[in-house]
């Protein structure tokens, strides 16, 4: 064992091992889950953890008391511990959010009131002396919430459960462990003393595969789906991005005591949206490599030379903002550093970076609106102004206007954003000439190498020889020539292989007829602006986009526009120049008016008066372009009831950015802006009528491939120009020769008919899966009798759903789909029924048979309440048996309507018994009566405060949100004393409270979209 641990020995200041050498292991006999757990605990003990036999929360609390006494060199009296545990650690009024803040705040001390009236600060963690934190491992702790659960393994740090590990035997789907933790969170983590709400990181493993993820605490109803997905689980890796998957290897690295403590205390971020982020291994490795380079350059007195520089090549979409923020924060804490400047190359990115930084930690970073403000901030000795975000243009003006500033002699760290763009002009040279003691680092997803460099762009490199003398030489401007060595790389191949970003589905739509005997260069000559701007061509492209918009953005045609925006995605349209952008904007407005299609489309481009734009977009200088943009902004104001103009263009930009991220804007027409640096998980489609190549192509494509949920499985690129060779060349430069097979989806025929993998294994296509489904599970055989059959059906139909989700992006899929729509509905109905059998709302599910369901893919094609009401009204008018059957089949195949099945069936009977009453009145009276009756039952069963409960639910219906935070529930639930008379009473109170909230929430979900909102006068 010692020999293997030596292999991965780390530098004293390193969190990520440089290179992990996996030991050779012989295949062994079958390993049960219990044996896997036993081996895991044994390995932790070998690595210095203390195993303690704790089986319940009373013993957990007693151990916590001892550990905090040891850490703080204190002895709690019985009364002091009762106060401290009840008021701080186990306070039932503290949510998971408050508990996470306790752990993630740098000053994480809590106040203890001593028996003599004095105050003592109690530390929960020691961030300064990592070794002073005591790590213990416990297993099989029981906790009684709404159901009794027993947790596999937990790691205690100073007595607090900060890491929880859920294990499955080898061969079991890893998602089952993930789903089990979700269930624990709902059923019991909150129970009793609530200590398991302190968990910061979850680890899931089946022995073969191991992943970790943060205990995200976001409660925002609108965006909660963005975080609680298996897709966000992280694979650990070494600094060379080699994944460490086997549990034994993962334990030696991730669970090395220093590594785990660093990740918990140094590389987690609790942002302003109450979301806990844990950094990925490549982010940590990059951040530490920069800090190490700064430290070495300072020690060797290499400041102000190329040896004090370096760059990070991290693929777009891999979390550069968080990496750069942590790097800036750590650099600012170095005692010899005066300032850390995060430099962007456009004012719009200045706002965007500040917006993202403020989400991570409000007020940690300073922005400057003018060169004068930059001077004041950069020359200030205020410790709260150590990190500054500015544009390279402002920085250049500062150098020009304030030539005698003392800051030029200070040790300054420069972090350049998107350094493939901003560092190849004269401004970069001004900075390195004027600042004498700089440390200069760049971040880029697409570096400039010799193949994609401008051969006319030459720079002078200054190095120091052994005597400390400056040595200069000329070189073509590449990222390496300007920033010296590559400190860490994580390419698009790494990102897609790790599933940190999505691959691309690229389509090429022909828009011009071309002679067969014309080669590429001649074609480029033909495709001049006049030809490409032809009215008929623009008309046809716009017609294609409008016709296929919902298909490409995964929107349901049967949904209302509001529901389409909520459930689907949105898009960018990239154009060659401002003239193109204007032509498309006009044509979209014209055709939408003719079709009565109500997409919200906006346009944005730079214009001459914007002093912070370095390279103006083509056509920006014309008066016509300025007037057109002013008119388009007026259209935008009508859409969103805003008051923007060119006089406050920055505010317009910010609002467009926000509307795009919030899915309130369906599509944005752009030239260059938003094609780099803009990140939004909700974007899935890029329409391209623009010549793109090299880093510009990959940067633009990468706007679409951020991970969001199970439905978004790729970034959708629709090209109206022939960019195929450019795409292949770009992927080769920024990946390698394998890039096309990894970064691009396979062909339509391969997904439809199947394909062969590199290992020779045959992957079935959609048609083969459909054939297998119909042969093995004909509809007349349902319901399925055995769990084995049920699980096999679920896995098979899940595969079909996943393939259909990809194939739906292809225009020709509808003509090749052999599964009839009615049969699809029936299969889906059985699938949902099984889901509710395995995961009922009010009953405990069988853990041994946890099954992963692709429910989000079904929700993508959900029917909505408006559509069902339409069907019900048609039945009210005609009352045919065929209509009734269609309604029942539709609600059976719907997830969102499943909790309303009995209501809709009962209302069908109501229609039959009261045919002469107006439909709308009949429906409203029926629903209101049923809702009030069911709420009264809940009030009586849970002994709730009657008027308070009615007011609470009424308000929830009106605002569309069930709010569990705040004091609103205090007027609903029975009054419960904070200090229970016994432990059993306290536990009973918590269970009672949780049960009542759960019932009210289910009631709210059942009626939220069918109950008529009451409008206040």
mmCIF file of C-alpha atoms in Angstrom, residues 746-883:
data_model
loop_
_atom_site.group_PDB
_atom_site.id
_atom_site.type_symbol
_atom_site.label_atom_id
_atom_site.label_comp_id
_atom_site.label_asym_id
_atom_site.label_seq_id
_atom_site.Cartn_x
_atom_site.Cartn_y
_atom_site.Cartn_z
ATOM 1 C CA UNK A 746 -22.628 11.136 -35.970
ATOM 2 C CA UNK A 747 -24.658 11.165 -39.166
ATOM 3 C CA UNK A 748 -28.422 10.743 -39.414
ATOM 4 C CA UNK A 749 -28.036 7.298 -41.012
ATOM 5 C CA UNK A 750 -25.789 6.099 -38.197
ATOM 6 C CA UNK A 751 -28.280 7.098 -35.492
ATOM 7 C CA UNK A 752 -31.164 5.653 -37.522
ATOM 8 C CA UNK A 753 -29.568 2.353 -38.632
ATOM 9 C CA UNK A 754 -26.714 1.861 -36.123
ATOM 10 C CA UNK A 755 -22.935 2.012 -36.292
ATOM 11 C CA UNK A 756 -19.796 0.231 -35.162
ATOM 12 C CA UNK A 757 -17.717 1.523 -32.243
ATOM 13 C CA UNK A 758 -13.907 1.649 -32.206
ATOM 14 C CA UNK A 759 -13.789 -1.547 -30.129
ATOM 15 C CA UNK A 760 -15.777 -3.401 -32.798
ATOM 16 C CA UNK A 761 -19.016 -3.429 -30.790
ATOM 17 C CA UNK A 762 -22.200 -2.758 -32.752
ATOM 18 C CA UNK A 763 -24.361 0.123 -31.528
ATOM 19 C CA UNK A 764 -28.034 -0.352 -32.401
ATOM 20 C CA UNK A 765 -29.857 2.350 -34.323
ATOM 21 C CA UNK A 766 -33.289 3.829 -33.670
ATOM 22 C CA UNK A 767 -35.109 1.512 -36.100
ATOM 23 C CA UNK A 768 -33.574 -1.594 -34.513
ATOM 24 C CA UNK A 769 -34.645 -0.408 -31.061
ATOM 25 C CA UNK A 770 -38.213 0.185 -32.289
ATOM 26 C CA UNK A 771 -38.329 -3.289 -33.831
ATOM 27 C CA UNK A 772 -37.036 -4.818 -30.584
ATOM 28 C CA UNK A 773 -39.630 -2.860 -28.580
ATOM 29 C CA UNK A 774 -42.550 -3.981 -30.720
ATOM 30 C CA UNK A 775 -41.419 -7.618 -30.800
ATOM 31 C CA UNK A 776 -40.535 -7.970 -27.123
ATOM 32 C CA UNK A 777 -43.137 -5.650 -25.609
ATOM 33 C CA UNK A 778 -46.244 -5.518 -27.824
ATOM 34 C CA UNK A 779 -48.825 -3.170 -26.331
ATOM 35 C CA UNK A 780 -51.335 -5.965 -25.718
ATOM 36 C CA UNK A 781 -48.867 -7.531 -23.212
ATOM 37 C CA UNK A 782 -49.139 -4.617 -20.764
ATOM 38 C CA UNK A 783 -49.173 -4.330 -17.817
ATOM 39 C CA UNK A 784 -45.895 -6.201 -17.420
ATOM 40 C CA UNK A 785 -45.898 -8.747 -14.625
ATOM 41 C CA UNK A 786 -42.324 -9.073 -13.353
ATOM 42 C CA UNK A 787 -39.824 -6.464 -12.230
ATOM 43 C CA UNK A 788 -37.278 -7.959 -14.609
ATOM 44 C CA UNK A 789 -39.608 -7.263 -17.556
ATOM 45 C CA UNK A 790 -40.404 -3.802 -16.234
ATOM 46 C CA UNK A 791 -36.761 -2.868 -15.872
ATOM 47 C CA UNK A 792 -35.909 -4.222 -19.339
ATOM 48 C CA UNK A 793 -38.759 -2.207 -20.876
ATOM 49 C CA UNK A 794 -37.662 0.950 -19.058
ATOM 50 C CA UNK A 795 -34.084 0.590 -20.273
ATOM 51 C CA UNK A 796 -35.212 -0.107 -23.841
ATOM 52 C CA UNK A 797 -37.712 2.729 -24.035
ATOM 53 C CA UNK A 798 -35.181 5.059 -22.374
ATOM 54 C CA UNK A 799 -32.721 4.258 -25.172
ATOM 55 C CA UNK A 800 -35.417 5.085 -27.727
ATOM 56 C CA UNK A 801 -36.166 8.396 -26.018
ATOM 57 C CA UNK A 802 -32.498 9.367 -26.001
ATOM 58 C CA UNK A 803 -32.009 8.508 -29.678
ATOM 59 C CA UNK A 804 -35.230 10.281 -30.678
ATOM 60 C CA UNK A 805 -34.025 13.379 -28.816
ATOM 61 C CA UNK A 806 -30.962 13.485 -31.120
ATOM 62 C CA UNK A 807 -32.773 12.491 -34.319
ATOM 63 C CA UNK A 808 -35.419 15.186 -33.899
ATOM 64 C CA UNK A 809 -32.749 17.755 -34.787
ATOM 65 C CA UNK A 810 -32.637 16.271 -38.313
ATOM 66 C CA UNK A 811 -35.268 17.620 -40.703
ATOM 67 C CA UNK A 812 -35.857 14.204 -42.319
ATOM 68 C CA UNK A 813 -36.512 12.263 -39.109
ATOM 69 C CA UNK A 814 -40.308 12.673 -39.280
ATOM 70 C CA UNK A 815 -40.368 10.789 -42.612
ATOM 71 C CA UNK A 816 -38.310 7.902 -41.190
ATOM 72 C CA UNK A 817 -39.955 7.405 -37.796
ATOM 73 C CA UNK A 818 -41.674 3.990 -37.844
ATOM 74 C CA UNK A 819 -43.313 4.316 -34.410
ATOM 75 C CA UNK A 820 -46.897 5.545 -34.799
ATOM 76 C CA UNK A 821 -47.815 8.570 -32.704
ATOM 77 C CA UNK A 822 -50.648 6.706 -30.973
ATOM 78 C CA UNK A 823 -48.385 3.751 -30.112
ATOM 79 C CA UNK A 824 -45.755 6.186 -28.843
ATOM 80 C CA UNK A 825 -48.382 7.708 -26.539
ATOM 81 C CA UNK A 826 -49.363 4.306 -25.186
ATOM 82 C CA UNK A 827 -45.772 3.176 -24.586
ATOM 83 C CA UNK A 828 -45.094 6.473 -22.853
ATOM 84 C CA UNK A 829 -48.173 5.993 -20.665
ATOM 85 C CA UNK A 830 -46.858 2.636 -19.447
ATOM 86 C CA UNK A 831 -43.424 4.156 -18.911
ATOM 87 C CA UNK A 832 -44.849 6.946 -16.723
ATOM 88 C CA UNK A 833 -47.013 4.465 -14.837
ATOM 89 C CA UNK A 834 -43.912 2.445 -13.985
ATOM 90 C CA UNK A 835 -42.142 5.628 -12.913
ATOM 91 C CA UNK A 836 -44.925 6.358 -10.452
ATOM 92 C CA UNK A 837 -44.884 2.754 -9.266
ATOM 93 C CA UNK A 838 -41.175 2.874 -8.456
ATOM 94 C CA UNK A 839 -41.170 6.484 -7.205
ATOM 95 C CA UNK A 840 -44.575 7.223 -5.657
ATOM 96 C CA UNK A 841 -45.116 10.610 -4.021
ATOM 97 C CA UNK A 842 -46.197 9.358 -0.642
ATOM 98 C CA UNK A 843 -44.633 5.929 -0.303
ATOM 99 C CA UNK A 844 -41.101 4.740 0.177
ATOM 100 C CA UNK A 845 -39.593 3.226 -2.979
ATOM 101 C CA UNK A 846 -37.642 -0.024 -3.039
ATOM 102 C CA UNK A 847 -33.991 1.042 -2.941
ATOM 103 C CA UNK A 848 -32.745 -2.301 -4.229
ATOM 104 C CA UNK A 849 -34.600 -1.625 -7.466
ATOM 105 C CA UNK A 850 -33.667 2.016 -8.069
ATOM 106 C CA UNK A 851 -34.143 2.734 -11.759
ATOM 107 C CA UNK A 852 -33.022 5.665 -13.856
ATOM 108 C CA UNK A 853 -35.792 7.254 -15.889
ATOM 109 C CA UNK A 854 -35.443 9.654 -18.834
ATOM 110 C CA UNK A 855 -38.355 11.776 -17.630
ATOM 111 C CA UNK A 856 -36.988 15.093 -18.881
ATOM 112 C CA UNK A 857 -37.096 13.808 -22.441
ATOM 113 C CA UNK A 858 -40.803 13.068 -22.005
ATOM 114 C CA UNK A 859 -41.409 16.495 -20.498
ATOM 115 C CA UNK A 860 -39.924 17.987 -23.655
ATOM 116 C CA UNK A 861 -42.958 16.790 -25.640
ATOM 117 C CA UNK A 862 -45.477 17.344 -22.870
ATOM 118 C CA UNK A 863 -48.981 18.462 -23.580
ATOM 119 C CA UNK A 864 -50.054 21.443 -21.517
ATOM 120 C CA UNK A 865 -53.147 22.381 -19.590
ATOM 121 C CA UNK A 866 -54.336 24.779 -22.323
ATOM 122 C CA UNK A 867 -54.301 21.917 -24.845
ATOM 123 C CA UNK A 868 -56.238 19.614 -22.516
ATOM 124 C CA UNK A 869 -58.783 22.384 -21.849
ATOM 125 C CA UNK A 870 -59.159 22.766 -25.602
ATOM 126 C CA UNK A 871 -59.824 19.017 -25.925
ATOM 127 C CA UNK A 872 -62.255 19.112 -23.002
ATOM 128 C CA UNK A 873 -64.184 21.990 -24.583
ATOM 129 C CA UNK A 874 -64.361 20.089 -27.882
ATOM 130 C CA UNK A 875 -65.726 17.083 -25.969
ATOM 131 C CA UNK A 876 -68.224 19.369 -24.194
ATOM 132 C CA UNK A 877 -69.532 20.494 -27.612
ATOM 133 C CA UNK A 878 -69.584 17.110 -29.376
ATOM 134 C CA UNK A 879 -69.293 14.404 -26.650
ATOM 135 C CA UNK A 880 -67.979 11.595 -28.871
ATOM 136 C CA UNK A 881 -66.439 8.433 -27.452
ATOM 137 C CA UNK A 882 -63.392 8.902 -29.720
ATOM 138 C CA UNK A 883 -62.723 12.331 -28.189
#
